[in-house]
Amino acid sequence: MDKVKFITRLEAAKSGLPISVVPLFITKYPEFNTYKRKSRLTNVVQGKVQDVDILNKLEELAEILKPI
């Protein structure tokens, strides 16, 4: 996936999530509650690195929190 498409999808997912998405994400996906994976998650949320798996999980979380 190219960077522009990744960032576009990331920003769309982040718009449906609260500001403090990392703790919420870790509550939903406890396997990310390690230093290394939490750091990776934070870098993806900030747009520093690309990880499609984390992006898909962020989009899924945004869909769950979407108002009816």
XYZ file of N, CA, C and O in Angstrom:
272
model
N 0.854 -1.167 0.000
C 0.000 0.000 0.000
C 0.907 1.240 0.000
O 1.875 1.298 0.744
N 0.556 2.194 -0.840
C 1.372 3.403 -0.888
C 1.079 4.301 0.317
O 0.054 4.166 0.983
N 2.008 5.180 0.593
C 1.949 6.004 1.801
C 0.733 6.935 1.814
O 0.112 7.122 2.856
N 0.380 7.503 0.667
C -0.746 8.431 0.606
C -2.049 7.712 0.969
O -2.844 8.216 1.772
N -2.245 6.527 0.409
C -3.456 5.760 0.700
C -3.484 5.359 2.175
O -4.521 5.420 2.828
N -2.330 4.954 2.704
C -2.247 4.561 4.108
C -2.617 5.730 5.015
O -3.433 5.584 5.928
N -2.022 6.891 4.776
C -2.283 8.073 5.611
C -3.745 8.499 5.488
O -4.373 8.880 6.487
N -4.318 8.410 4.295
C -5.722 8.768 4.094
C -6.626 7.867 4.926
O -7.543 8.339 5.606
N -6.370 6.559 4.866
C -7.169 5.609 5.653
C -6.948 5.811 7.147
O -7.892 5.717 7.940
N -5.716 6.103 7.542
C -5.398 6.330 8.950
C -6.149 7.548 9.482
O -6.758 7.496 10.551
N -6.117 8.641 8.749
C -6.805 9.858 9.181
C -8.317 9.647 9.246
O -8.976 10.171 10.145
N -8.867 8.887 8.317
C -10.297 8.598 8.351
C -10.649 7.782 9.593
O -11.662 8.043 10.248
N -9.824 6.806 9.914
C -10.071 5.980 11.102
C -9.919 6.815 12.375
O -10.737 6.715 13.291
N -8.887 7.661 12.426
C -8.648 8.480 13.615
C -9.763 9.490 13.844
O -10.036 9.852 14.989
N -10.430 9.926 12.785
C -11.505 10.908 12.949
C -12.696 10.321 13.706
O -13.465 11.056 14.313
N -12.821 8.995 13.682
C -13.916 8.357 14.409
C -13.514 7.818 15.763
O -14.284 7.123 16.411
N -12.308 8.147 16.199
C -11.796 7.636 17.470
C -11.505 8.788 18.416
O -11.258 9.908 17.983
N -11.506 8.505 19.743
C -11.145 9.566 20.689
C -9.670 9.930 20.573
O -8.886 9.193 19.984
N -9.298 11.046 21.168
C -7.915 11.531 21.121
C -6.951 10.500 21.702
O -5.909 10.221 21.131
N -7.303 9.933 22.833
C -6.434 8.941 23.488
C -6.773 7.543 22.986
O -7.316 6.720 23.705
N -6.430 7.279 21.750
C -6.797 6.022 21.120
C -5.926 4.858 21.585
O -6.396 3.724 21.625
N -4.699 5.096 21.976
C -3.785 4.006 22.339
C -4.301 3.202 23.540
O -4.376 1.971 23.461
N -4.689 3.835 24.663
C -5.219 3.031 25.774
C -6.491 2.266 25.402
O -6.679 1.124 25.814
N -7.350 2.886 24.613
C -8.570 2.222 24.162
C -8.233 1.025 23.279
O -8.807 -0.059 23.426
N -7.292 1.203 22.384
C -6.845 0.133 21.493
C -6.287 -1.033 22.299
O -6.599 -2.190 22.037
N -5.477 -0.730 23.305
C -4.864 -1.779 24.122
C -5.921 -2.503 24.960
O -5.806 -3.705 25.204
N -6.962 -1.802 25.363
C -8.052 -2.453 26.082
C -8.749 -3.467 25.178
O -9.057 -4.578 25.607
N -8.958 -3.092 23.936
C -9.624 -3.989 22.977
C -8.699 -5.115 22.523
O -9.126 -6.248 22.320
N -7.424 -4.806 22.329
C -6.430 -5.782 21.856
C -5.301 -5.880 22.888
O -4.250 -5.262 22.723
N -5.482 -6.663 23.962
C -4.486 -6.712 25.046
C -3.131 -7.277 24.624
O -2.138 -7.054 25.304
N -3.060 -7.944 23.488
C -1.766 -8.454 23.027
C -0.803 -7.322 22.662
O 0.396 -7.546 22.513
N -1.303 -6.096 22.551
C -0.454 -4.938 22.253
C 0.056 -4.269 23.526
O 0.656 -3.211 23.466
N -0.176 -4.881 24.680
C 0.237 -4.287 25.943
C 1.665 -4.691 26.318
O 1.941 -5.121 27.423
N 2.564 -4.566 25.372
C 3.992 -4.741 25.622
C 4.686 -3.464 25.151
O 4.137 -2.721 24.329
N 5.866 -3.222 25.651
C 6.571 -1.991 25.291
C 6.775 -1.885 23.775
O 6.494 -0.850 23.163
N 7.233 -2.971 23.173
C 7.559 -2.959 21.749
C 6.311 -2.743 20.887
O 6.308 -1.913 19.977
N 5.236 -3.472 21.184
C 4.020 -3.351 20.368
C 3.296 -2.034 20.622
O 2.699 -1.461 19.710
N 3.345 -1.542 21.862
C 2.714 -0.257 22.166
C 3.456 0.868 21.444
O 2.838 1.796 20.916
N 4.778 0.765 21.396
C 5.579 1.753 20.685
C 5.251 1.728 19.189
O 5.102 2.779 18.557
N 5.125 0.543 18.638
C 4.765 0.407 17.218
C 3.390 1.020 16.965
O 3.190 1.742 15.984
N 2.436 0.729 17.838
C 1.086 1.282 17.715
C 1.118 2.802 17.746
O 0.498 3.461 16.907
N 1.848 3.363 18.685
C 1.953 4.819 18.792
C 2.556 5.415 17.529
O 2.069 6.436 17.024
N 3.577 4.778 16.985
C 4.203 5.274 15.755
C 3.250 5.191 14.569
O 3.248 6.078 13.709
N 2.429 4.164 14.510
C 1.448 4.056 13.423
C 0.405 5.163 13.568
O 0.063 5.826 12.586
N -0.105 5.364 14.774
C -1.120 6.402 14.999
C -0.571 7.781 14.643
O -1.286 8.619 14.099
N 0.716 8.005 14.889
C 1.336 9.286 14.553
C 1.725 9.378 13.079
O 2.173 10.418 12.617
N 1.577 8.296 12.332
C 1.892 8.300 10.901
C 3.363 8.140 10.594
O 3.800 8.400 9.477
N 4.157 7.708 11.565
C 5.596 7.557 11.351
C 5.949 6.253 10.640
O 6.947 6.196 9.928
N 5.172 5.211 10.889
C 5.408 3.911 10.257
C 4.095 3.375 9.720
O 3.027 3.773 10.158
N 4.212 2.455 8.773
C 3.034 1.834 8.183
C 2.927 0.403 8.663
O 3.889 -0.355 8.580
N 1.759 0.052 9.175
C 1.460 -1.314 9.574
C -0.007 -1.544 9.242
O -0.898 -1.018 9.912
N -0.251 -2.318 8.213
C -1.609 -2.522 7.719
C -2.458 -3.268 8.742
O -3.648 -2.990 8.881
N -1.861 -4.198 9.489
C -2.606 -4.930 10.509
C -3.153 -3.982 11.574
O -4.330 -4.052 11.931
N -2.317 -3.080 12.060
C -2.759 -2.107 13.062
C -3.787 -1.161 12.448
O -4.793 -0.827 13.089
N -3.586 -0.758 11.220
C -4.547 0.116 10.537
C -5.913 -0.557 10.445
O -6.938 0.065 10.727
N -5.932 -1.827 10.075
C -7.203 -2.553 9.985
C -7.894 -2.632 11.338
O -9.114 -2.488 11.434
N -7.128 -2.843 12.393
C -7.694 -2.893 13.741
C -8.222 -1.512 14.161
O -9.264 -1.413 14.804
N -7.512 -0.448 13.799
C -7.989 0.904 14.095
C -9.305 1.185 13.370
O -10.234 1.770 13.943
N -9.395 0.768 12.113
C -10.630 0.957 11.351
C -11.775 0.153 11.959
O -12.906 0.636 12.036
N -11.477 -1.054 12.415
C -12.493 -1.883 13.063
C -12.976 -1.230 14.359
O -14.175 -1.186 14.629
N -12.053 -0.707 15.139
C -12.400 -0.023 16.382
C -13.238 1.231 16.105
O -14.209 1.501 16.815
N -12.895 1.977 15.082
C -13.665 3.170 14.700
C -15.078 2.784 14.287
O -16.044 3.478 14.593
N -15.203 1.650 13.599
C -16.524 1.174 13.169
C -17.376 0.780 14.378
O -18.570 1.047 14.410
N -16.736 0.160 15.370
C -17.473 -0.237 16.586
C -17.980 0.998 17.335
O -19.093 1.016 17.843
N -17.151 2.037 17.383
C -17.505 3.252 18.122
C -18.360 4.223 17.324
O -18.778 5.260 17.862
N -18.623 3.895 16.086
C -19.419 4.769 15.218
C -20.815 4.936 15.800
O -21.465 3.954 16.165
N -21.301 6.184 15.897
C -22.649 6.381 16.427
C -23.713 5.786 15.490
O -23.511 5.728 14.283
N -24.782 5.389 16.093
C -25.854 4.739 15.303
C -26.587 5.731 14.453
O -26.765 6.857 14.714
